[in-house]
Short mmCIF file of C-alpha atoms in Angstrom, two decimals:
data_model
loop_
_atom_site.label_atom_id
_atom_site.label_comp_id
_atom_site.label_asym_id
_atom_site.label_seq_id
_atom_site.Cartn_x
_atom_site.Cartn_y
_atom_site.Cartn_z
CA MET A 1 64.30 37.58 44.52
CA ALA A 2 63.73 40.41 42.03
CA ALA A 3 60.21 41.83 41.68
CA ARG A 4 58.81 41.07 38.23
CA PHE A 5 56.69 43.23 35.92
CA ASP A 6 55.43 42.92 32.40
CA THR A 7 56.99 46.27 31.48
CA ILE A 8 59.45 48.70 33.03
CA VAL A 9 58.99 52.30 31.89
CA LEU A 10 62.12 54.39 32.40
CA GLY A 11 61.19 58.04 32.90
CA GLY A 12 58.57 59.67 35.09
CA GLY A 13 57.75 62.72 32.98
CA ILE A 14 54.58 63.34 31.02
CA VAL A 15 55.57 60.81 28.33
CA GLY A 16 56.54 58.04 30.75
CA ALA A 17 53.51 58.56 33.00
CA SER A 18 51.19 58.47 29.98
CA ILE A 19 52.78 55.26 28.70
CA GLY A 20 52.39 53.70 32.13
CA VAL A 21 48.69 54.54 32.22
CA HIS A 22 47.99 53.18 28.75
CA LEU A 23 49.83 49.92 29.40
CA GLN A 24 48.05 49.42 32.74
CA GLN A 25 44.72 50.08 31.04
CA ARG A 26 45.60 47.28 28.61
CA GLY A 27 46.28 44.79 31.37
CA ARG A 28 50.05 45.08 31.70
CA ALA A 29 51.75 45.14 35.10
CA VAL A 30 54.02 48.19 34.90
CA ALA A 31 56.78 49.75 37.00
CA LEU A 32 57.56 53.43 36.39
CA VAL A 33 61.16 54.14 37.32
CA ASP A 34 62.91 57.49 37.65
CA ARG A 35 65.53 59.04 39.89
CA ARG A 36 63.02 61.60 41.19
CA ALA A 37 59.28 61.86 41.71
CA PRO A 38 57.11 62.05 38.56
CA GLY A 39 57.14 65.42 36.81
CA SER A 40 60.21 66.73 38.62
CA GLU A 41 62.50 67.25 35.62
CA THR A 42 61.74 68.45 32.07
CA SER A 43 57.96 68.16 32.52
CA LEU A 44 58.06 70.68 35.36
CA GLY A 45 59.17 73.63 33.27
CA ASN A 46 57.26 74.52 30.14
CA ALA A 47 54.71 77.00 28.86
CA GLY A 48 51.81 74.68 29.69
CA LEU A 49 50.53 74.53 26.11
CA ILE A 50 48.79 71.59 24.45
CA GLN A 51 49.55 72.74 20.94
CA ARG A 52 46.94 71.44 18.52
CA GLU A 53 48.22 74.05 16.07
CA GLY A 54 51.83 72.85 16.29
CA VAL A 55 51.87 70.77 13.11
CA TYR A 56 55.01 72.44 11.79
CA PRO A 57 57.80 71.70 14.30
CA TYR A 58 60.36 74.44 14.88
CA ALA A 59 62.68 74.62 11.87
CA PHE A 60 66.30 75.77 11.72
CA PRO A 61 66.90 79.16 10.05
CA ARG A 62 67.66 78.72 6.36
CA SER A 63 68.36 82.13 4.80
CA VAL A 64 71.76 83.78 4.87
CA GLY A 65 70.26 86.83 6.55
CA GLU A 66 68.74 84.77 9.36
CA LEU A 67 71.93 82.78 9.88
CA LEU A 68 74.04 85.95 10.09
CA PHE A 69 71.51 87.50 12.48
CA TYR A 70 71.67 84.55 14.89
CA ALA A 71 75.43 84.16 14.49
CA ARG A 72 75.85 87.46 16.37
CA ASN A 73 74.48 85.61 19.43
CA ARG A 74 72.48 88.60 20.65
CA SER A 75 68.99 87.50 19.68
CA LEU A 76 66.33 87.41 22.37
CA ASP A 77 64.77 84.18 21.08
CA ALA A 78 67.90 82.06 20.49
CA ARG A 79 71.38 82.00 21.99
CA TYR A 80 74.22 79.49 21.80
CA HIS A 81 77.31 78.45 23.72
CA PRO A 82 80.28 78.98 21.39
CA ARG A 83 82.28 76.19 23.03
CA ALA A 84 79.48 73.71 22.31
CA MET A 85 79.25 74.43 18.59
CA LEU A 86 81.91 71.95 17.45
CA THR A 87 80.17 69.14 19.31
CA LEU A 88 76.73 70.19 18.06
CA ALA A 89 77.76 70.90 14.46
CA PRO A 90 76.89 67.45 12.99
CA PHE A 91 73.43 67.62 14.55
CA LEU A 92 72.84 71.21 13.47
CA ILE A 93 73.86 70.50 9.88
CA ARG A 94 71.30 67.67 9.68
CA TYR A 95 68.71 69.88 11.38
CA TRP A 96 69.37 72.62 8.79
CA TRP A 97 69.02 70.07 5.96
CA HIS A 98 65.68 68.75 7.21
CA SER A 99 64.39 72.34 7.59
CA GLU A 100 64.37 72.93 3.83
CA PRO A 101 60.76 73.90 3.02
CA SER A 102 59.74 70.82 1.01
CA ARG A 103 61.29 68.47 3.57
CA HIS A 104 59.77 70.45 6.41
CA ALA A 105 56.34 70.16 4.78
CA LYS A 106 56.73 66.37 4.51
CA ILE A 107 57.75 66.22 8.18
CA ALA A 108 54.67 68.26 9.08
CA ARG A 109 52.39 65.79 7.32
CA ALA A 110 53.77 62.98 9.49
CA TYR A 111 53.83 65.10 12.65
CA ALA A 112 50.21 66.12 12.15
CA THR A 113 49.08 62.51 12.58
CA LEU A 114 50.14 62.77 16.23
CA ILE A 115 49.29 66.41 16.86
CA GLU A 116 45.70 66.04 15.66
CA HIS A 117 44.95 63.72 18.61
CA CYS A 118 46.74 65.69 21.33
CA VAL A 119 43.74 67.54 22.79
CA ALA A 120 41.37 64.56 22.73
CA GLU A 121 43.93 62.27 24.37
CA HIS A 122 44.75 64.79 27.10
CA ARG A 123 41.05 65.33 27.74
CA ALA A 124 40.43 61.59 28.06
CA LEU A 125 43.36 61.09 30.40
CA ALA A 126 42.54 64.17 32.50
CA GLU A 127 38.95 63.02 32.90
CA ALA A 128 40.03 59.54 33.96
CA ALA A 129 42.59 61.02 36.38
CA GLY A 130 40.17 63.59 37.85
CA ALA A 131 42.37 66.45 36.69
CA THR A 132 40.17 68.41 34.28
CA GLU A 133 40.36 71.50 36.49
CA LEU A 134 44.01 71.85 35.43
CA LEU A 135 43.05 72.33 31.77
CA ARG A 136 42.13 75.70 30.30
CA HIS A 137 40.04 75.74 27.13
CA ASP A 138 40.43 79.27 25.73
CA GLY A 139 43.50 78.64 23.59
CA TRP A 140 46.58 80.85 23.55
CA LEU A 141 47.77 84.03 21.84
CA LYS A 142 50.60 85.04 19.52
CA LEU A 143 51.17 88.78 19.88
CA PHE A 144 52.52 91.13 17.20
CA ARG A 145 54.21 94.51 17.35
CA THR A 146 54.58 95.02 13.59
CA ARG A 147 52.17 94.61 10.71
CA ALA A 148 54.74 92.69 8.65
CA LYS A 149 55.15 90.01 11.30
CA GLN A 150 51.41 89.76 11.82
CA ASP A 151 50.83 89.27 8.09
CA GLN A 152 53.56 86.61 7.90
CA GLU A 153 52.12 84.63 10.82
CA LEU A 154 48.60 85.00 9.46
CA ARG A 155 49.69 83.38 6.19
CA THR A 156 51.23 80.50 8.13
CA ALA A 157 48.10 80.06 10.24
CA ASP A 158 45.91 80.08 7.14
CA ARG A 159 48.11 77.41 5.57
CA CYS A 160 47.74 75.21 8.67
CA TYR A 161 43.98 75.69 8.53
CA GLN A 162 43.82 74.74 4.85
CA GLU A 163 46.12 71.71 5.20
CA PHE A 164 45.35 70.40 8.67
CA GLY A 165 42.12 72.02 9.87
CA VAL A 166 43.83 74.07 12.61
CA SER A 167 41.37 76.74 13.75
CA PHE A 168 42.44 80.25 14.67
CA GLU A 169 41.08 83.73 15.18
CA SER A 170 42.78 86.90 13.98
CA LEU A 171 42.46 89.81 16.44
CA ASP A 172 43.06 93.48 15.84
CA GLN A 173 44.26 95.71 18.64
CA ALA A 174 40.76 96.38 19.97
CA GLY A 175 39.82 92.70 19.91
CA LEU A 176 43.04 91.72 21.66
CA HIS A 177 42.61 94.25 24.43
CA ALA A 178 39.02 93.17 24.95
CA LEU A 179 40.41 89.72 25.79
CA GLU A 180 43.53 90.90 27.64
CA PRO A 181 43.00 94.46 28.89
CA ASN A 182 46.20 94.49 30.97
CA LEU A 183 48.55 93.98 28.03
CA SER A 184 50.64 96.86 26.73
CA ALA A 185 49.08 99.17 24.17
CA GLY A 186 52.21 98.66 22.04
CA VAL A 187 50.86 95.32 20.77
CA ILE A 188 48.92 95.82 17.54
CA GLY A 189 47.14 92.47 17.26
CA ALA A 190 47.26 88.73 17.81
CA LEU A 191 46.38 85.27 16.60
CA ARG A 192 44.35 83.14 18.99
CA TYR A 193 44.65 79.41 18.47
CA THR A 194 41.20 78.40 19.58
CA THR A 195 41.52 74.60 19.66
CA ALA A 196 44.72 74.52 21.70
CA LYS A 197 44.55 74.01 25.46
CA ALA A 198 46.65 75.32 28.33
CA VAL A 199 47.60 73.83 31.68
CA SER A 200 47.67 75.82 34.91
CA ASP A 201 50.29 73.57 36.54
CA PRO A 202 52.15 71.09 34.28
CA GLN A 203 53.81 69.29 37.18
CA ALA A 204 50.46 68.86 38.95
CA LEU A 205 49.05 67.34 35.75
CA VAL A 206 51.87 64.78 35.63
CA HIS A 207 51.25 64.03 39.31
CA ALA A 208 47.57 63.44 38.57
CA TYR A 209 48.37 61.07 35.71
CA ALA A 210 50.88 59.26 37.94
CA ARG A 211 48.31 58.85 40.73
CA TYR A 212 45.87 57.43 38.20
CA PHE A 213 48.59 55.03 37.05
CA GLN A 214 48.96 53.87 40.66
CA ALA A 215 45.18 53.54 41.05
CA LEU A 216 45.25 51.18 38.07
CA GLY A 217 47.79 49.03 39.89
CA GLY A 218 51.07 50.49 38.58
CA ARG A 219 54.15 50.90 40.77
CA ILE A 220 56.32 54.02 40.97
CA LEU A 221 59.90 53.34 42.01
CA VAL A 222 63.04 55.44 42.46
CA GLY A 223 65.88 53.94 40.48
CA ASP A 224 68.85 54.41 38.19
CA ALA A 225 67.95 53.94 34.53
CA THR A 226 71.60 53.63 33.54
CA THR A 227 71.75 50.26 35.36
CA LEU A 228 69.43 48.77 32.72
CA ALA A 229 70.61 45.33 31.61
CA PRO A 230 68.99 42.64 29.45
CA GLN A 231 66.41 41.07 29.70
CA TRP A 232 65.32 43.47 31.44
CA ARG A 233 66.68 44.43 34.86
CA VAL A 234 67.01 47.77 36.66
CA SER A 235 68.29 48.70 40.12
CA THR A 236 65.88 50.64 42.34
CA ASP A 237 65.76 51.74 45.96
CA GLU A 238 63.60 48.68 46.62
CA GLY A 239 66.07 46.33 44.98
CA LEU A 240 66.48 44.81 41.56
CA ILE A 241 63.36 44.60 39.38
CA GLU A 242 62.82 42.64 36.18
CA GLY A 243 60.52 43.12 33.21
CA GLN A 244 59.66 41.26 30.04
CA SER A 245 59.94 44.58 28.21
CA VAL A 246 61.29 48.06 28.81
CA VAL A 247 60.39 51.50 27.43
CA VAL A 248 63.03 54.24 27.37
CA ALA A 249 61.16 57.52 27.93
CA LEU A 250 63.87 59.55 29.64
CA GLY A 251 63.60 62.75 27.63
CA PRO A 252 67.02 64.45 27.40
CA TRP A 253 68.68 61.56 29.26
CA SER A 254 67.45 58.89 26.83
CA ASP A 255 70.70 58.75 24.89
CA ASP A 256 72.58 57.80 28.09
CA VAL A 257 70.70 54.50 27.98
CA VAL A 258 70.28 53.82 24.26
CA ARG A 259 73.98 54.36 23.56
CA LYS A 260 74.78 51.59 26.06
CA PHE A 261 73.03 49.27 23.64
CA ASP A 262 74.87 50.68 20.59
CA TYR A 263 72.03 52.78 19.17
CA ASP A 264 73.62 55.91 17.78
CA VAL A 265 70.54 58.11 17.58
CA PRO A 266 71.31 61.69 16.43
CA PHE A 267 70.27 63.69 19.43
CA ALA A 268 70.76 67.11 20.98
CA VAL A 269 69.00 69.33 23.48
CA LYS A 270 67.53 72.80 23.40
CA ARG A 271 67.87 74.41 26.79
CA GLY A 272 65.38 76.89 28.20
CA TYR A 273 64.56 78.82 31.37
CA HIS A 274 61.59 80.00 33.34
CA MET A 275 60.83 82.27 36.28
CA HIS A 276 57.59 83.03 38.14
CA TYR A 277 56.45 86.56 38.99
CA ALA A 278 53.87 88.27 41.11
CA VAL A 279 51.59 90.79 39.39
CA GLU A 280 50.31 94.26 40.18
CA LEU A 281 47.16 94.32 42.26
CA GLY A 282 44.10 93.86 40.09
CA ALA A 283 45.97 92.81 36.94
CA ARG A 284 45.05 89.50 35.32
CA LEU A 285 46.37 87.44 32.43
CA HIS A 286 43.75 85.08 30.98
CA HIS A 287 45.75 83.31 28.24
CA PRO A 288 49.34 82.23 27.64
CA VAL A 289 50.78 84.88 25.32
CA LEU A 290 53.82 84.67 23.06
CA ASP A 291 55.57 87.94 22.21
CA VAL A 292 56.73 86.85 18.76
CA GLU A 293 59.21 89.63 18.05
CA ASN A 294 60.81 89.52 21.50
CA GLY A 295 61.00 85.72 21.77
CA PHE A 296 59.39 84.99 25.13
CA LEU A 297 56.10 83.67 26.49
CA ILE A 298 54.22 84.52 29.67
CA ALA A 299 51.53 82.23 31.02
CA PRO A 300 49.22 82.29 34.03
CA MET A 301 50.20 79.43 36.34
CA ALA A 302 49.21 78.28 39.78
CA ARG A 303 52.41 79.77 41.22
CA GLY A 304 52.17 83.11 39.41
CA ILE A 305 52.97 84.39 35.93
CA ARG A 306 55.55 82.11 34.34
CA LEU A 307 58.00 83.74 31.95
CA THR A 308 59.65 81.23 29.60
CA THR A 309 62.57 81.92 27.28
CA GLY A 310 63.44 80.83 23.77
CA VAL A 311 66.18 78.42 22.71
CA GLU A 312 69.64 78.08 24.21
CA LEU A 313 71.90 75.74 22.25
CA GLY A 314 74.43 74.12 24.53
CA LEU A 315 75.43 70.83 26.06
CA ARG A 316 72.94 69.21 28.40
CA ASP A 317 75.01 69.19 31.57
CA THR A 318 76.85 72.51 31.42
CA PRO A 319 75.91 75.07 34.10
CA LYS A 320 73.00 77.46 33.77
CA THR A 321 73.55 80.67 31.81
CA PRO A 322 70.18 82.47 32.07
CA VAL A 323 71.21 85.50 30.03
CA GLN A 324 68.08 85.21 27.87
CA LEU A 325 65.85 85.48 30.92
CA ASP A 326 67.61 88.65 32.03
CA ALA A 327 67.44 90.01 28.49
CA VAL A 328 63.69 89.48 27.97
CA GLU A 329 62.49 90.37 31.46
CA PRO A 330 62.36 94.15 30.76
CA ALA A 331 60.25 93.50 27.64
CA ALA A 332 57.99 91.18 29.62
CA ARG A 333 57.51 93.85 32.27
CA GLU A 334 56.62 96.35 29.56
CA LEU A 335 54.10 93.91 28.07
CA PHE A 336 52.37 93.01 31.34
CA PRO A 337 52.60 94.47 34.87
CA LEU A 338 54.93 91.95 36.51
CA ARG A 339 56.27 92.55 40.00
CA ALA A 340 58.76 90.58 42.11
CA ARG A 341 60.41 87.33 41.10
CA LEU A 342 58.94 84.43 43.09
CA ASP A 343 61.62 81.77 42.55
CA ASP A 344 64.99 81.74 44.30
CA GLU A 345 66.74 81.09 40.98
CA PRO A 346 65.75 80.48 37.36
CA TRP A 347 64.66 76.98 36.43
CA MET A 348 66.47 75.39 33.50
CA GLY A 349 65.40 72.39 31.46
CA CYS A 350 66.48 70.60 28.30
CA ARG A 351 64.23 69.61 25.41
CA PRO A 352 65.28 66.36 23.67
CA CYS A 353 65.51 66.94 19.91
CA THR A 354 66.15 64.91 16.77
CA PRO A 355 67.44 66.55 13.57
CA ASP A 356 64.29 65.71 11.61
CA MET A 357 62.10 67.19 14.36
CA LEU A 358 60.08 63.98 14.81
CA PRO A 359 60.01 61.97 18.05
CA VAL A 360 61.35 58.42 18.27
CA ILE A 361 58.45 56.08 19.05
CA GLY A 362 58.60 52.32 18.55
CA PRO A 363 60.64 49.15 19.06
CA ALA A 364 64.41 48.88 19.18
CA PRO A 365 65.39 46.87 16.09
CA ARG A 366 68.11 44.70 17.67
CA HIS A 367 66.80 44.09 21.20
CA LYS A 368 63.58 42.17 21.72
CA GLY A 369 61.36 43.81 24.30
CA MET A 370 63.07 47.24 24.19
CA TRP A 371 60.98 50.24 23.11
CA PHE A 372 61.78 53.93 22.60
CA ALA A 373 59.62 56.99 23.30
CA PHE A 374 61.68 60.19 23.34
CA GLY A 375 62.77 63.17 21.25
CA HIS A 376 59.56 65.21 21.55
CA ALA A 377 61.43 68.54 21.70
CA TYR A 378 59.08 71.36 22.77
CA HIS A 379 55.98 69.18 22.45
CA GLY A 380 56.52 66.68 25.25
CA LEU A 381 53.50 67.97 27.17
CA THR A 382 51.46 68.17 23.99
CA LEU A 383 52.29 64.66 22.80
CA GLY A 384 52.59 62.74 26.09
CA PRO A 385 49.14 61.07 26.12
CA ILE A 386 49.00 60.31 22.39
CA THR A 387 52.51 58.82 22.62
CA GLY A 388 51.32 56.71 25.55
CA ARG A 389 48.39 55.45 23.53
CA LEU A 390 50.49 54.69 20.46
CA ILE A 391 53.10 52.78 22.49
CA GLY A 392 50.35 50.91 24.35
CA GLU A 393 48.72 49.87 21.10
CA MET A 394 51.99 48.81 19.48
CA MET A 395 53.17 46.82 22.47
CA THR A 396 49.88 44.93 22.80
CA GLY A 397 49.45 44.27 19.09
CA SER A 398 46.35 46.46 18.77
CA GLU A 399 45.34 48.56 15.81
CA THR A 400 47.22 51.85 16.08
CA ILE A 401 45.61 55.28 16.08
CA CYS A 402 48.09 56.45 13.43
CA ASP A 403 50.87 55.03 11.32
CA PRO A 404 53.94 54.67 13.58
CA ALA A 405 56.40 54.21 10.70
CA PRO A 406 57.55 57.88 10.47
CA PHE A 407 58.62 57.76 14.12
CA SER A 408 60.66 54.56 13.95
CA VAL A 409 64.26 54.79 15.13
CA GLU A 410 65.22 52.82 12.03
CA ARG A 411 64.88 55.98 9.94
CA PHE A 412 68.32 56.87 11.33
CA ARG A 413 69.77 53.51 10.23
CA VAL A 414 70.96 52.77 13.74
#
């Protein structure tokens, strides 16, 4: 006889684990199902940022000059696979359309209703899970090598402060090097986003949330999400399980499931890479730092200094092509005294993206008991706990912390 649950959550990343916790807290009996242990896929590899400042999601280049620049496919911050472009073209055209400034501003106003809660919801969940030692509270830094870029980013930061109350601090070269004395002297200044948080080990944070989920009575099972069948059944290593409802929170693999049920959600992935490095004796990095002009970020992690790359546009399942990592590594070594690589090979992950840059959060319109929670792009870590809370409130009929309408899958007329 199949084991029965109130809800089956498909996906053991930061989003799925957070949903599991919030549903258990609200009295639901939940099974969390994934093919691997929690936090082993997309949630493992990121910059570890909880981006309170990230109210404007990453837009597609709009000007002719920018498009021609990226078309050369030599940029450090964005590369593409030429053979994937025909397949990705419909998505990219819609992405370009939504990136028009007035549309982008409207998207930001909706996005901000989630982002504004990201730090508080992580703090609450980390405290409940006994994982506060994994959070860093000093914000993160955007570094500049030219005055023009610094002035441009300062205008953007000031706009976010005026519109959304996002705090920041502008640092000149002396102020920056007082905070980070081991950075290269070639950096002329920085912005420090003071209300953002950082995580020293993103996978460990997901593990902590998953253990808390189990302590609340939730079950973690290894299973195949693609076996999902109404109403609702999934195959696991412990046999068939059943649930009154199901939440699809599979990140870049979500479309494998939703398409089975004839939901044609516009969806693509942005691939990215990371590598860990040792450092020279005595050198320390205190904040995650983004080298804006060179398109990479380095962050202090439990394993070492993590170097993360920019965007690679390609198909989800094609082999790794870590050319960006090789291209930015010399600049990263010039910025900070990195030594040997610590990983056997570069890690690669895929960020699940929608063309309007907003996640999909809410019920499936044609299948009772099916819910969606995916498409968080680069803000999966940032938005995991607030997504969990919003889904928990919607599924239990509670008052919601924000208006869920902008995140409905029905905006795509599926």
